[in-house]
């Protein structure tokens, strides 16, 4: 029976699966029948040659494997349904058993019910009458072959068959209904399985599409925060990112984890506004393509001049804003000096073999400035920008830093610090640091 259980059902339709299972049951039933015949032979109940028992076993078991294989590979005769072949074989085998087990006195007549029940289960009500008549004809033929034409014996066969069929009539008639229900259940299960597989595939495809969309959205979000020319962050990025830094300083300030000196020791945010000196002249003399090359190289210098935790933002045109995290004013001075020196030493390519020596100017300041309640981070950016303009007016190639002044600041002093740094310094509201 092992061969019948090696068929892979995964790619088969419900019809073929059903009939392969029928062949398994058929092999089991006939193997049981042959086993009973062997037992009867040993007990001298049946007068049947051993060779016939062996042939019956080989035919029944072998035919089950053969028909199961035909269903498995999908081969069907064009004229007669495949089940008609093995049903006919079963009827023939039934006649052979009747012949060798006593003719009209055979104890194998109840097996006729198995034939009819199997046909009813597989082929439905339409096959019941045909199989009943086939059983009767084969039994009569087997009795005639064994005992000759003896009407009493033939009548005995007919009566036995009618009694068997009559006694099991309602059971046999109900079998097709059972078969239909079993088939319907099998089809529903198969449909549910297929549907579940389809839904699983759709869910997987949806998950993959969602991942792709998430990646695409992330790429779009990143693209919206990146300057296309230099590859640096833009203002929109800074507006999103800086709030986290400001919130961290506010937490420390209001929770009194650090006092003012502790913040000064290296927990401020430094802002550097920086641009290229006489950049307009480069565009006017060599063209905007050369100007774009210079901006790209300048951006790379700025990135090299800071840490990974810091941010370099293209603020607009040739202006760049550098955000230095966790610094004090002295460290910020050193960073500005370093960047100015790196720019001076750089030979900027403007296309072909042409190169230029350029300089830059910068303004810088730290947040918080005086007090968290006085200036926002954006105010500090404006102060750094004012310091940059002052550096330009003072001759370029330099940086101007803005520190807190000695005088106590008041609300009416805030606008003067933002607008006129030189006046603010004269009034003691700010200290200016010039770096060349």
Coordinates of C-alpha atoms in Angstrom, one line a residue:
X1 CA 0.0 0.0 0.0
X2 CA 3.0 2.4 0.4
X3 CA 3.0 3.2 -3.3
X4 CA -0.5 4.6 -3.1
X5 CA 0.5 7.1 -0.4
X6 CA 3.4 8.6 -2.3
X7 CA 1.3 10.7 -4.6
X8 CA 1.8 14.5 -4.1
X9 CA -1.7 16.1 -3.9
X10 CA -0.5 19.7 -3.9
X11 CA -1.0 20.4 -7.6
X12 CA -4.1 18.2 -8.2
X13 CA -7.7 19.2 -8.6
X14 CA -10.4 17.9 -6.2
X15 CA -11.7 15.3 -8.8
X16 CA -8.3 13.6 -9.1
X17 CA -7.6 13.8 -5.4
X18 CA -10.9 12.1 -4.7
X19 CA -10.4 9.2 -7.1
X20 CA -6.9 8.6 -5.9
X21 CA -8.3 8.3 -2.3
X22 CA -10.9 5.9 -3.7
X23 CA -8.1 3.7 -5.1
X24 CA -6.4 3.7 -1.8
X25 CA -9.7 2.5 -0.2
X26 CA -10.2 -0.1 -2.9
X27 CA -6.7 -1.5 -2.4
X28 CA -7.3 -1.7 1.3
X29 CA -10.7 -3.4 0.9
X30 CA -9.4 -6.0 -1.5
X31 CA -6.2 -6.6 0.5
X32 CA -8.5 -7.3 3.5
X33 CA -10.6 -9.6 1.3
X34 CA -7.6 -11.6 0.1
X35 CA -6.3 -11.8 3.7
X36 CA -9.7 -13.3 4.7
X37 CA -9.5 -15.7 1.8
X38 CA -6.0 -16.8 3.0
X39 CA -7.4 -17.4 6.5
X40 CA -10.4 -19.3 5.0
X41 CA -8.0 -21.4 2.9
X42 CA -5.9 -22.2 6.0
X43 CA -9.1 -23.2 7.9
X44 CA -10.3 -25.3 4.9
X45 CA -13.4 -23.2 4.5
X46 CA -12.6 -22.3 0.9
X47 CA -11.5 -24.7 -1.8
X48 CA -9.5 -22.2 -3.8
X49 CA -6.0 -22.7 -5.2
X50 CA -3.2 -20.7 -3.7
X51 CA -2.2 -19.5 -7.1
X52 CA -5.6 -17.9 -7.5
X53 CA -5.3 -16.1 -4.1
X54 CA -1.9 -14.8 -5.2
X55 CA -3.3 -13.7 -8.6
X56 CA -6.3 -12.0 -6.9
X57 CA -4.0 -10.0 -4.6
X58 CA -1.7 -9.0 -7.4
X59 CA -4.6 -8.0 -9.6
X60 CA -6.5 -6.0 -7.0
X61 CA -3.5 -4.3 -5.4
X62 CA -1.8 -3.7 -8.8
X63 CA -4.9 -2.4 -10.5
X64 CA -5.4 0.1 -7.6
X65 CA -1.9 1.5 -8.1
X66 CA -2.4 1.5 -11.9
X67 CA -5.7 3.4 -11.8
X68 CA -4.5 5.8 -9.1
X69 CA -1.5 6.6 -11.4
X70 CA -3.8 7.2 -14.3
X71 CA -5.8 9.7 -12.2
X72 CA -2.6 11.3 -11.0
X73 CA -1.2 12.0 -14.4
X74 CA -4.6 13.1 -15.7
X75 CA -5.1 10.3 -18.4
X76 CA -8.7 9.5 -19.2
X77 CA -10.2 7.4 -22.0
X78 CA -12.2 9.6 -24.4
X79 CA -15.1 7.2 -24.7
X80 CA -15.8 5.6 -21.3
X81 CA -15.1 7.2 -17.9
X82 CA -12.1 5.9 -16.2
X83 CA -14.1 4.7 -13.2
X84 CA -16.1 2.4 -15.5
X85 CA -12.9 0.4 -16.2
X86 CA -12.0 -0.3 -12.6
X87 CA -15.7 -0.9 -11.6
X88 CA -15.9 -3.4 -14.4
X89 CA -12.7 -5.1 -13.2
X90 CA -14.1 -5.3 -9.7
X91 CA -17.3 -6.9 -11.0
X92 CA -15.2 -9.4 -12.9
X93 CA -13.1 -10.2 -9.8
X94 CA -16.3 -10.7 -7.9
X95 CA -17.3 -13.3 -10.4
X96 CA -13.9 -15.1 -10.1
X97 CA -14.3 -15.2 -6.3
X98 CA -17.8 -16.7 -6.6
X99 CA -16.5 -19.3 -9.1
X100 CA -13.7 -20.5 -6.8
X101 CA -15.5 -20.2 -3.5
X102 CA -18.5 -22.5 -4.1
X103 CA -20.6 -21.1 -6.9
X104 CA -24.2 -20.7 -5.8
X105 CA -23.2 -21.7 -2.3
X106 CA -20.4 -19.2 -2.0
X107 CA -20.0 -17.1 1.1
X108 CA -18.7 -14.2 -1.0
X109 CA -22.2 -12.9 -2.1
X110 CA -22.2 -10.1 0.4
X111 CA -19.3 -8.6 -1.4
X112 CA -21.8 -7.6 -4.1
X113 CA -23.1 -4.9 -1.7
X114 CA -19.5 -3.5 -1.5
X115 CA -19.4 -3.2 -5.3
X116 CA -22.8 -1.4 -5.4
X117 CA -21.9 0.9 -2.5
X118 CA -18.6 1.8 -4.0
X119 CA -20.1 2.6 -7.4
X120 CA -22.8 4.6 -5.7
X121 CA -20.3 6.6 -3.7
X122 CA -18.0 7.3 -6.7
X123 CA -20.4 7.6 -9.7
X124 CA -23.7 8.5 -8.0
X125 CA -27.2 7.0 -8.4
X126 CA -26.8 6.5 -12.1
X127 CA -24.4 3.6 -11.6
X128 CA -26.4 1.7 -9.0
X129 CA -28.7 -0.2 -11.4
X130 CA -25.8 -0.9 -13.8
X131 CA -23.6 -2.4 -11.2
X132 CA -26.4 -4.4 -9.7
X133 CA -27.2 -5.9 -13.1
X134 CA -23.5 -6.4 -13.8
X135 CA -23.0 -8.2 -10.4
X136 CA -26.0 -10.5 -11.1
X137 CA -24.9 -11.4 -14.7
X138 CA -21.3 -12.1 -13.6
X139 CA -22.5 -14.2 -10.6
X140 CA -24.9 -16.2 -12.9
X141 CA -22.0 -16.7 -15.4
X142 CA -19.7 -17.9 -12.6
X143 CA -22.3 -20.4 -11.3
X144 CA -23.0 -21.7 -14.8
X145 CA -19.2 -22.1 -15.4
X146 CA -18.9 -24.0 -12.2
X147 CA -22.1 -26.0 -11.9
X148 CA -23.7 -25.9 -15.4
X149 CA -27.2 -24.7 -16.2
X150 CA -29.1 -25.7 -13.2
X151 CA -32.2 -23.5 -12.8
X152 CA -32.5 -24.2 -9.1
X153 CA -29.0 -22.9 -8.5
X154 CA -29.5 -19.9 -10.8
X155 CA -32.7 -19.1 -9.0
X156 CA -30.9 -19.3 -5.7
X157 CA -28.3 -16.8 -7.0
X158 CA -31.0 -14.4 -8.1
X159 CA -32.9 -14.6 -4.8
X160 CA -29.7 -14.1 -2.8
X161 CA -28.8 -11.0 -4.8
X162 CA -32.4 -9.6 -4.6
X163 CA -32.4 -10.1 -0.8
X164 CA -29.0 -8.5 -0.4
X165 CA -30.0 -5.5 -2.6
X166 CA -33.4 -5.2 -0.9
X167 CA -32.0 -5.3 2.6
X168 CA -29.4 -2.6 1.8
X169 CA -31.6 -0.5 -0.6
X170 CA -32.0 2.6 1.6
X171 CA -28.3 2.6 2.6
X172 CA -27.2 2.3 -1.0
X173 CA -29.6 5.0 -2.1
X174 CA -28.3 7.3 0.6
X175 CA -24.6 6.8 -0.2
X176 CA -24.6 9.2 -3.3
X177 CA -26.0 11.9 -1.0
X178 CA -23.2 11.3 1.4
X179 CA -20.7 11.3 -1.5
X180 CA -22.1 14.6 -2.7
X181 CA -21.8 16.1 0.7
X182 CA -18.2 14.8 1.1
X183 CA -17.3 16.2 -2.3
X184 CA -18.9 19.6 -1.5
X185 CA -17.0 19.7 1.8
X186 CA -13.8 18.8 0.0
X187 CA -14.4 21.5 -2.6
X188 CA -15.2 24.1 0.0
X189 CA -12.0 23.2 1.9
X190 CA -10.0 23.4 -1.3
X191 CA -11.6 26.7 -2.2
X192 CA -10.9 28.0 1.3
X193 CA -7.3 26.7 1.0
X194 CA -6.9 28.3 -2.4
X195 CA -8.5 31.5 -1.2
X196 CA -6.3 31.6 1.9
X197 CA -3.2 31.1 -0.3
X198 CA -4.4 33.9 -2.6
X199 CA -5.0 36.2 0.4
X200 CA -1.6 35.3 1.8
X201 CA 0.0 36.1 -1.6
X202 CA -2.0 39.3 -1.8
X203 CA -1.0 40.2 1.8
X204 CA 2.6 39.5 1.0
X205 CA 2.4 41.5 -2.2
X206 CA 0.7 44.3 -0.2
X207 CA 3.4 44.2 2.4
X208 CA 6.1 44.4 -0.2
X209 CA 4.3 47.3 -1.9
X210 CA 3.9 49.0 1.5
X211 CA 7.6 48.6 2.1
X212 CA 8.3 50.0 -1.4
X213 CA 6.0 52.9 -0.7
X214 CA 7.6 53.5 2.7
X215 CA 11.0 53.5 1.1
X216 CA 9.8 55.8 -1.7
X217 CA 8.1 58.1 0.9
X218 CA 11.3 58.1 2.9
X219 CA 13.3 58.9 -0.2
X220 CA 10.9 61.7 -1.1
X221 CA 11.0 63.1 2.4
X222 CA 14.8 63.0 2.4
X223 CA 14.8 64.6 -1.1
X224 CA 12.5 67.4 0.3
X225 CA 15.1 68.0 3.0
X226 CA 18.2 68.0 0.7
X227 CA 19.6 70.7 -1.4
X228 CA 19.9 69.2 -4.9
X229 CA 23.1 71.1 -5.9
X230 CA 25.3 70.6 -2.9
X231 CA 23.7 67.5 -1.2
X232 CA 23.5 69.4 2.0
X233 CA 20.4 69.8 4.2
X234 CA 18.1 72.7 3.5
X235 CA 16.2 75.1 5.8
X236 CA 13.2 72.7 6.1
X237 CA 15.5 70.0 7.6
X238 CA 16.9 72.5 10.2
X239 CA 13.4 73.5 11.2
X240 CA 12.6 69.8 12.0
X241 CA 15.9 68.9 13.6
X242 CA 16.7 72.0 15.7
X243 CA 13.6 71.6 17.8
X244 CA 15.1 68.5 19.4
X245 CA 18.3 70.3 20.3
X246 CA 16.5 73.3 21.7
X247 CA 14.2 71.0 23.7
X248 CA 17.2 69.2 25.2
X249 CA 18.8 72.5 26.3
X250 CA 15.4 73.6 27.8
X251 CA 15.1 70.4 29.7
X252 CA 18.5 70.9 31.2
X253 CA 17.9 74.5 32.0
X254 CA 14.5 74.2 33.6
X255 CA 15.3 71.0 35.4
X256 CA 18.5 72.6 36.7
X257 CA 20.5 69.6 35.8
X258 CA 23.2 72.0 34.7
X259 CA 23.8 75.6 35.8
X260 CA 24.9 78.3 33.5
X261 CA 28.6 77.5 33.8
X262 CA 27.9 73.9 33.0
X263 CA 26.2 74.9 29.8
X264 CA 29.1 77.2 29.0
X265 CA 31.5 74.3 29.5
X266 CA 30.2 72.6 26.4
X267 CA 26.5 72.1 26.1
X268 CA 25.5 75.1 23.9
X269 CA 24.4 75.1 20.3
X270 CA 26.8 77.1 18.0
X271 CA 25.5 78.8 14.9
X272 CA 27.9 79.8 12.1
X273 CA 26.7 81.8 9.1
X274 CA 29.3 81.6 6.4
X275 CA 29.6 82.5 2.7
X276 CA 32.2 82.9 -0.1
X277 CA 33.7 86.3 -0.6
X278 CA 32.9 88.0 -3.9
X279 CA 30.9 85.0 -5.1
X280 CA 28.9 87.2 -7.6
X281 CA 32.1 88.1 -9.3
X282 CA 32.8 84.3 -10.0
X283 CA 29.4 83.9 -11.6
X284 CA 29.8 87.1 -13.7
X285 CA 33.3 86.2 -14.8
X286 CA 33.2 82.5 -15.3
X287 CA 29.5 81.7 -15.5
X288 CA 27.0 80.0 -13.3
X289 CA 28.3 76.5 -14.0
X290 CA 31.6 77.5 -12.5
X291 CA 29.8 79.1 -9.6
X292 CA 27.9 75.8 -9.0
X293 CA 31.2 73.9 -9.0
X294 CA 32.6 76.3 -6.4
X295 CA 29.5 76.0 -4.2
X296 CA 29.7 72.2 -4.3
X297 CA 33.4 72.1 -3.3
X298 CA 32.8 74.7 -0.6
X299 CA 30.0 72.5 0.8
X300 CA 32.5 69.6 1.0
X301 CA 35.0 71.7 2.9
X302 CA 32.3 72.7 5.5
X303 CA 31.4 69.0 5.9
X304 CA 35.0 68.1 6.5
X305 CA 35.4 70.9 9.0
X306 CA 32.7 69.6 11.4
X307 CA 31.7 66.4 13.2
X308 CA 29.0 63.9 12.1
X309 CA 26.7 65.0 14.9
X310 CA 26.8 68.6 13.5
X311 CA 24.7 69.9 10.5
X312 CA 25.7 71.9 7.5
X313 CA 22.7 73.7 5.8
X314 CA 22.5 75.6 2.6
X315 CA 20.7 78.7 3.8
X316 CA 20.4 80.4 0.4
X317 CA 22.6 81.4 -2.6
X318 CA 26.2 81.3 -1.4
X319 CA 25.2 81.4 2.3
X320 CA 25.6 78.3 4.5
X321 CA 24.6 77.8 8.1
X322 CA 26.6 75.4 10.3
X323 CA 25.0 74.0 13.5
X324 CA 27.6 72.8 16.0
X325 CA 26.1 70.8 18.9
X326 CA 27.4 70.6 22.5
X327 CA 30.0 73.3 22.3
X328 CA 31.0 76.5 24.2
X329 CA 32.1 79.8 22.6
X330 CA 35.8 78.9 22.6
X331 CA 35.3 75.7 20.8
X332 CA 33.1 77.5 18.3
X333 CA 35.9 80.0 17.7
X334 CA 38.3 77.2 17.0
X335 CA 35.9 75.6 14.5
X336 CA 35.4 78.9 12.6
X337 CA 39.2 79.5 12.4
X338 CA 39.7 76.0 11.1
X339 CA 37.1 76.3 8.4
X340 CA 38.4 79.7 7.2
X341 CA 41.9 78.3 7.0
X342 CA 40.7 75.2 5.1
X343 CA 39.0 77.5 2.5
X344 CA 42.1 79.6 2.1
X345 CA 44.2 76.5 1.4
X346 CA 41.8 75.0 -1.1
X347 CA 42.2 75.4 -4.8
X348 CA 38.7 75.5 -6.3
X349 CA 38.2 74.0 -9.7
X350 CA 35.9 76.0 -12.0
X351 CA 36.1 73.7 -15.0
X352 CA 38.9 72.3 -17.1
X353 CA 42.3 73.1 -15.7
X354 CA 41.2 76.5 -14.2
X355 CA 41.5 76.9 -10.5
X356 CA 40.9 79.7 -8.0
X357 CA 42.0 80.7 -4.6
X358 CA 39.0 81.9 -2.6
X359 CA 38.3 83.3 0.9
X360 CA 35.2 83.3 3.1
X361 CA 33.6 85.4 5.8
X362 CA 31.5 84.2 8.8
X363 CA 29.5 85.3 11.7
X364 CA 28.9 83.1 14.8
X365 CA 27.0 83.0 18.1
X366 CA 25.8 80.5 20.6
X367 CA 22.4 79.5 21.9
X368 CA 21.2 80.2 24.5
X369 CA 22.3 83.9 24.5
X370 CA 21.9 85.5 27.8
X371 CA 18.7 83.7 28.7
X372 CA 16.3 81.2 27.1
X373 CA 13.5 83.7 27.5
X374 CA 15.2 86.4 25.5
X375 CA 16.3 84.9 22.2
X376 CA 15.0 82.0 20.2
X377 CA 17.3 79.8 18.1
X378 CA 16.1 81.7 15.0
X379 CA 17.1 85.0 16.7
X380 CA 20.6 83.6 17.2
X381 CA 20.7 82.7 13.5
X382 CA 19.8 86.3 12.7
X383 CA 22.5 87.6 15.1
X384 CA 25.1 85.3 13.3
X385 CA 23.9 86.7 10.0
X386 CA 24.3 90.3 11.2
X387 CA 27.8 89.3 12.4
X388 CA 28.5 88.0 8.9
X389 CA 27.4 91.3 7.3
X390 CA 29.7 93.1 9.7
X391 CA 32.6 90.9 8.7
X392 CA 31.9 91.8 5.1
X393 CA 31.9 95.5 5.9
X394 CA 35.1 95.2 7.9
X395 CA 37.0 93.9 4.8
X396 CA 36.0 90.2 4.4
X397 CA 38.3 87.2 4.8
X398 CA 37.4 87.1 8.5
X399 CA 34.8 86.1 11.1
X400 CA 32.9 88.0 13.7
X401 CA 31.6 86.3 16.8
X402 CA 29.0 87.7 19.2
X403 CA 29.2 87.0 23.0
X404 CA 27.2 88.3 25.9
X405 CA 28.0 91.8 27.1
X406 CA 28.8 92.9 30.7
X407 CA 25.7 95.0 31.1
X408 CA 22.4 93.5 32.4
X409 CA 20.1 93.1 29.5
X410 CA 16.5 94.3 29.4
X411 CA 13.6 93.7 27.1
X412 CA 14.0 97.0 25.3
X413 CA 17.6 96.1 24.4
X414 CA 16.7 92.9 22.4
X415 CA 16.1 94.6 19.1
X416 CA 19.3 96.7 19.2
X417 CA 21.3 93.6 19.6
X418 CA 19.7 92.0 16.6
X419 CA 20.0 95.0 14.4
X420 CA 23.1 97.0 15.3
X421 CA 25.9 94.9 16.7
X422 CA 28.5 97.8 16.9
X423 CA 26.0 99.9 18.9
X424 CA 25.2 97.0 21.1
X425 CA 28.9 96.5 21.8
X426 CA 29.4 100.2 22.6
X427 CA 26.5 100.0 25.1
X428 CA 27.9 96.9 26.7
X429 CA 25.1 94.6 25.5
X430 CA 27.5 92.4 23.4
X431 CA 31.1 91.6 23.0
X432 CA 32.4 91.2 19.4
X433 CA 35.2 88.8 18.6
X434 CA 37.1 89.4 15.3
X435 CA 38.9 86.4 13.8
X436 CA 41.1 86.6 10.6

